[in-house]
Coordinates of C-alpha atoms in Angstrom, one line a residue:
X275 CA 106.0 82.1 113.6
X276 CA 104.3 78.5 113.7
X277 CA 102.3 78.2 110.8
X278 CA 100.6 75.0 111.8
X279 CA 98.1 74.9 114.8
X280 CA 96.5 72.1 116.3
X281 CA 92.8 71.9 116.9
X282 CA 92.4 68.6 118.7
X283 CA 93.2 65.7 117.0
X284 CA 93.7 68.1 113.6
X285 CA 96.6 69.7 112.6
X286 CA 95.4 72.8 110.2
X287 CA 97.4 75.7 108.9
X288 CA 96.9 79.1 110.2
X289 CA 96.5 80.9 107.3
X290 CA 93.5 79.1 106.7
X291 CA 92.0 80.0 110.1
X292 CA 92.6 83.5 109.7
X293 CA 91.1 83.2 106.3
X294 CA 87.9 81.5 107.8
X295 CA 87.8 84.6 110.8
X296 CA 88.3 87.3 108.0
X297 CA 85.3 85.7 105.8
X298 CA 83.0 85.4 109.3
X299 CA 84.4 89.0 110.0
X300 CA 83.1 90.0 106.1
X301 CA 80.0 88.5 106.5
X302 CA 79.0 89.7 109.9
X303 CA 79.6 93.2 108.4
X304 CA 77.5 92.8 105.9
X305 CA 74.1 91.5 108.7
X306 CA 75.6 94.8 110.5
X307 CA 74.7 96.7 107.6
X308 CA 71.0 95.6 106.9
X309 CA 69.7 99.2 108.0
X310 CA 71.5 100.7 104.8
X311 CA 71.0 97.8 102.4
X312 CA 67.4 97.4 103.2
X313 CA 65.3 94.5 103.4
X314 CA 66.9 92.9 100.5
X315 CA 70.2 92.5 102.4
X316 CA 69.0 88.8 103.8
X317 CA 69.2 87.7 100.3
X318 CA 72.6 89.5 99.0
X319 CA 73.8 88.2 102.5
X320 CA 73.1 84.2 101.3
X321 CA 74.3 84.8 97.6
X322 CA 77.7 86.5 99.2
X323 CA 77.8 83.8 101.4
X324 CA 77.9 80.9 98.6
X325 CA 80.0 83.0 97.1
X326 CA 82.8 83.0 100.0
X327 CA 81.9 79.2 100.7
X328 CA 83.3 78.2 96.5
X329 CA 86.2 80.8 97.0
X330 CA 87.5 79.1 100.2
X331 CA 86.8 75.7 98.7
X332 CA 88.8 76.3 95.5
X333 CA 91.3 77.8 97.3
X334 CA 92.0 74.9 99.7
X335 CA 91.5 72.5 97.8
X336 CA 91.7 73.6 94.2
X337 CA 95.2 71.9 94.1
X338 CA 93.0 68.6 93.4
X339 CA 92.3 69.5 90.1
X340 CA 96.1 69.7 88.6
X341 CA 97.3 66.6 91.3
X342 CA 93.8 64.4 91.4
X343 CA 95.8 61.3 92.4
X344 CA 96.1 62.9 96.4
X345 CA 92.7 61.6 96.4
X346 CA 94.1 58.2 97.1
X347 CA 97.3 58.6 97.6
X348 CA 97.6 60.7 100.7
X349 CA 94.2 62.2 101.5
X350 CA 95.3 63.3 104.9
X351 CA 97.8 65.8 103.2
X352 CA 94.6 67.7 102.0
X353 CA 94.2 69.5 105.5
X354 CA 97.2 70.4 105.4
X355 CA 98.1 71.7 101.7
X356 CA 96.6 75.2 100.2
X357 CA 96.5 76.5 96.9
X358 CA 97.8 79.4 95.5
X359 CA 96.8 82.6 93.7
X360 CA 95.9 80.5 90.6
X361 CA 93.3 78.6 92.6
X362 CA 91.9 81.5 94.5
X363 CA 91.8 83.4 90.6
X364 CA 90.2 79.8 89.4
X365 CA 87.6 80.1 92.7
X366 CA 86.5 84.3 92.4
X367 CA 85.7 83.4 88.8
X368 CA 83.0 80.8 89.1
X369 CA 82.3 82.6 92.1
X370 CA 81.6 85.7 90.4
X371 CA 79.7 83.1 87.9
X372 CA 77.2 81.6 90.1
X373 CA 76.5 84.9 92.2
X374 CA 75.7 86.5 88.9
X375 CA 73.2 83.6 87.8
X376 CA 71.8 83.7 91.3
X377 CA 70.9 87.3 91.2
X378 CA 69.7 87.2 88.1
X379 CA 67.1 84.3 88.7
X380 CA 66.0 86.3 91.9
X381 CA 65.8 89.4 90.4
X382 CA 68.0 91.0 92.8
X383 CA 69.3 94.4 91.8
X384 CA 72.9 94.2 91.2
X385 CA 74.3 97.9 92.6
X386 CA 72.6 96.1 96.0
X387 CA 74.5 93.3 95.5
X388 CA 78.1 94.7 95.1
X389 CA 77.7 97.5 98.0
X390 CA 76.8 94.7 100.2
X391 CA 80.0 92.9 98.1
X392 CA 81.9 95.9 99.3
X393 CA 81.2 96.3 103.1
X394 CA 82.3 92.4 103.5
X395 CA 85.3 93.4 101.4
X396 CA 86.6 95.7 104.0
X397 CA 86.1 94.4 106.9
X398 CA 87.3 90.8 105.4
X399 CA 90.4 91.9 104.2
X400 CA 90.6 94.2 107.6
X401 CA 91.0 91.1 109.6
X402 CA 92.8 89.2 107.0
X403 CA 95.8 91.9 107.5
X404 CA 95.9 92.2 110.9
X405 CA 96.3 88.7 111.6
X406 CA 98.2 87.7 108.6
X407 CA 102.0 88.7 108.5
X408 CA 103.5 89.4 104.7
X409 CA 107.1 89.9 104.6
X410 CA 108.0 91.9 101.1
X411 CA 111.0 92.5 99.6
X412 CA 114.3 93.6 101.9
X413 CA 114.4 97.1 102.7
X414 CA 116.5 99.7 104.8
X415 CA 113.4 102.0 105.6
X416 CA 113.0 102.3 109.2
X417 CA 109.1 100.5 109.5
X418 CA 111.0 97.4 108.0
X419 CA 110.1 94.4 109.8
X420 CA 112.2 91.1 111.0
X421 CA 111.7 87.7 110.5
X422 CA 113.1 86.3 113.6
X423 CA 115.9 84.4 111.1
X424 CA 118.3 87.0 109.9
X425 CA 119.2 89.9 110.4
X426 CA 117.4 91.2 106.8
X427 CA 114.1 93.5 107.4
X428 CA 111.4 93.1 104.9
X429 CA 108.1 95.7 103.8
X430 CA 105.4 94.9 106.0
X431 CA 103.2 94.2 103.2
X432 CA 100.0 93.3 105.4
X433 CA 100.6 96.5 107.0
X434 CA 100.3 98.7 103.8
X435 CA 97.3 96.6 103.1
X436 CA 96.0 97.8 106.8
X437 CA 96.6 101.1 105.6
X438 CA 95.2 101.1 102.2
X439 CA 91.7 99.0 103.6
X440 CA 91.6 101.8 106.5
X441 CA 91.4 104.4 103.2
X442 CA 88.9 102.3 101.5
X443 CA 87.3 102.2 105.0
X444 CA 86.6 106.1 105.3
X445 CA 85.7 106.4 101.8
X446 CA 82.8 103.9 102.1
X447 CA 81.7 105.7 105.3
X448 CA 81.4 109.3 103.6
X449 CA 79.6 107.6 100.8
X450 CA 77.1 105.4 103.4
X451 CA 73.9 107.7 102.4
X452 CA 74.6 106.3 98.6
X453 CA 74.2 102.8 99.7
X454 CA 72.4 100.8 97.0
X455 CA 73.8 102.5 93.9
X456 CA 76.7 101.0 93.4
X457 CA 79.1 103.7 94.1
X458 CA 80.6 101.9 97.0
X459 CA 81.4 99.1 95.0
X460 CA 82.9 101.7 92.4
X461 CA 85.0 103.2 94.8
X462 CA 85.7 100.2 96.6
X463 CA 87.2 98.3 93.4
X464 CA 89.4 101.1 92.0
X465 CA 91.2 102.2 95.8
X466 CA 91.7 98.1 95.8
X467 CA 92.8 97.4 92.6
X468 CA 95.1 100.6 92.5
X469 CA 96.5 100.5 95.7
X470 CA 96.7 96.7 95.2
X471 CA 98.9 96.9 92.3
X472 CA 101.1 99.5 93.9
X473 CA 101.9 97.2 97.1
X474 CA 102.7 94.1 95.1
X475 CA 105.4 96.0 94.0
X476 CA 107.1 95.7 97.4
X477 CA 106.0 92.3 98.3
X478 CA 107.4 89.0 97.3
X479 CA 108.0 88.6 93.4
X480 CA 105.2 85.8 91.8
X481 CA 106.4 84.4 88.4
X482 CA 104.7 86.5 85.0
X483 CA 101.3 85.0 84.2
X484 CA 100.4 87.7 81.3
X485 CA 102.2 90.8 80.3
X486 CA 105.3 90.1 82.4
X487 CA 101.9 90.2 85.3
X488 CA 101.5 87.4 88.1
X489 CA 97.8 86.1 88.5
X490 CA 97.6 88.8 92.0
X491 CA 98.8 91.8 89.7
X492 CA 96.5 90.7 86.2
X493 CA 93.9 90.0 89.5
X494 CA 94.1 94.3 90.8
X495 CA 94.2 95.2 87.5
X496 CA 90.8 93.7 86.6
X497 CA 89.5 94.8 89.7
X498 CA 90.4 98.4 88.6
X499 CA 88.9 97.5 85.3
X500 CA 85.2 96.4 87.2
X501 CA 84.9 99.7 89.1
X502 CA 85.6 101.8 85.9
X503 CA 83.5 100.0 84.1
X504 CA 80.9 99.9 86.5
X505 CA 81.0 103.3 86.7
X506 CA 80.8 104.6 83.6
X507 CA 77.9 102.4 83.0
X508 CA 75.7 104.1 86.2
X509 CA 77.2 107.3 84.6
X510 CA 75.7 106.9 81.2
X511 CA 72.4 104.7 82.6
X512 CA 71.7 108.1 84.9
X513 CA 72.1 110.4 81.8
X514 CA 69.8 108.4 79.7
X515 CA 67.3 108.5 82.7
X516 CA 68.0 112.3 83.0
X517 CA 67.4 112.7 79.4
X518 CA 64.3 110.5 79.2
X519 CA 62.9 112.8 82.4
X520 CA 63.4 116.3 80.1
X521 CA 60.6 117.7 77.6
X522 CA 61.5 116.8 73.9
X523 CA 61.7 119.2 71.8
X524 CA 60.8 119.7 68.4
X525 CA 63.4 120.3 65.5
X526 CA 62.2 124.2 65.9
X527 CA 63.4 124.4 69.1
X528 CA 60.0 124.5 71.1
X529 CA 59.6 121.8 73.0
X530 CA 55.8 119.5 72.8
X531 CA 54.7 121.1 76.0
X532 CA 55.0 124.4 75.2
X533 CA 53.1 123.8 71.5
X534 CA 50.8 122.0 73.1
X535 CA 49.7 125.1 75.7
X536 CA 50.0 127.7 72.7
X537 CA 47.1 125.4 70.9
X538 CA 45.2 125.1 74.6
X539 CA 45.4 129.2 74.4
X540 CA 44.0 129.8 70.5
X541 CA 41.8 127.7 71.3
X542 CA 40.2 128.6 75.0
X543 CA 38.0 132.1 74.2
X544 CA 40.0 133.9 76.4
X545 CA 42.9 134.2 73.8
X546 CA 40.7 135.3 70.9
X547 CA 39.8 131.4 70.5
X548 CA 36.7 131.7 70.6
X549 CA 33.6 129.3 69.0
X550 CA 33.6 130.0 65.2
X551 CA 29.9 128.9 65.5
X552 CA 29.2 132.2 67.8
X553 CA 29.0 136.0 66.2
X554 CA 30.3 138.3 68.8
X555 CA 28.1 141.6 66.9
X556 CA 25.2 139.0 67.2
X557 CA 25.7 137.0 70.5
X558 CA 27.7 139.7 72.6
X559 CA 27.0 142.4 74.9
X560 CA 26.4 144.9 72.2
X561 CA 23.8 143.0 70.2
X562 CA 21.0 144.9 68.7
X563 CA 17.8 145.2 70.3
X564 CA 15.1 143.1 68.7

């Protein structure tokens, strides 16, 4: 398959074109889902934005940074040349950086922000699959795929991504009511990150970065990392809201509301509280005649 495509008088790489269609694709689902994320989703969807705008950037053109002197050298090379996992890593992290401060200065609630993260996730990475072919490692399993060269047949890794985006895909759709807490982000992460790391396994070997890891793999596993952690914190944020909702109780084991209606009842003359400045004998029913 041609990997080059010319667009008038520019010759650009496909990948990079499917990369630009799955980020539009991402980003239109995100507008699709205002109705769920609420009015705040006009905001989340310009912070999510920049933050696809530096990804792309550093990951065309990140290569400048290690080989400055294609600056002058050959600057029409730069159309043409990508980087690699190290520059998209390099791009998600200031990414994540900026989108972070952003939110913060705006005040914008951050659960928001990663379920909108979430629904462009899918659908980016949807389109990224379909129209991106990923040959793996050689394999004898009958859904192995050609190359057109040899006779070899490879894992159809961009397939098993199709799959495992189609899983993420339902799950997000039973959780839709939830929108807003997080929880799609949660789930979102950990069925990426896990079923991420299990289909680099089958695709094409990347040289150890970190714990006999490549940059992708060390990249699923912190992924993983973010929706436990993210988790756990709504987890234990929810209990301490839970707990601050209940009565507190005293070290005897009543709790303040119930002390405080026992002293409402000795004191209210219906419970025997009556006004010490009264005499019943004197005052009551039964007084003496005068």
């Amino acid at each position: 398959m041609n990997d080059l495509i010319e667009v008038g008088p520019l010759i650009v790489k496909r990948g990079l074109l499917v990369l630009l269609a799955a980020i539009a694709c991402g980003l239109l689902a995100i507008r699709i889902s205002r109705r769920r994320l609420g009015p705040e989703s006009i905001a989340a969807l310009d912070v999510l934005l920049q933050a696809g705008l530096i990804v792309l950037l550093f990951w065309k053109f990140g290569h400048v940074l290690s080989a400055p002197a294609l600056l002058w050298e050959r600057p029409q090379s730069l159309l043409l040349m990508s980087g690699a996992a190290r520059e998209a890593v390099l791009g998600l992290v200031v990414a994540v950086a900026v989108t972070s401060y952003r939110a913060r200065k705006q005040g914008m609630p951050l659960a928001l922000l990663l379920d909108a993260a979430a629904y462009g996730a899918i659908a980016a990475a949807a389109v990224y699959s379909l129209l991106q072919w990923r040959y793996g490692l050689p394999t004898n399993l009958p859904w192995g795929i050609g190359d057109g060269i040899g006779q070899e047949r490879y894992h159809p890794v961009n397939v098993y991504m199709l799959l495992l985006t189609s899983l993420a895909a339902v799950r997000t759709w039973k959780l839709a009511a939830e929108t807003g807490s997080g929880r799609l982000f949660q789930e979102t992460a950990i069925v990426f990150g896990i079923g991420g790391l299990l289909i680099s396994l089958f695709g094409a070997r990347g040289e150890p970065f970190l714990l006999y890891l490549s940059r992708s793999q060390l990249l699923y596993v912190a992924l993983t990392l973010a929706g436990v952690i993210f988790s756990q914190s709504t987890h234990n944020t929810g209990r301490k809201e839970l707990i601050a909702m209940q009565p507190k109780h005293d070290p005897n084991g009543d709790s303040l509301e119930q002390r405080n209606q026992e002293h409402k009842n000795a004191a209210s003359p219906k419970h025997g509280g009556a006004n010490p400045g009264i005499d019943k004998k004197l005052d009551g029913p039964n007084r003496p005649s005068t």
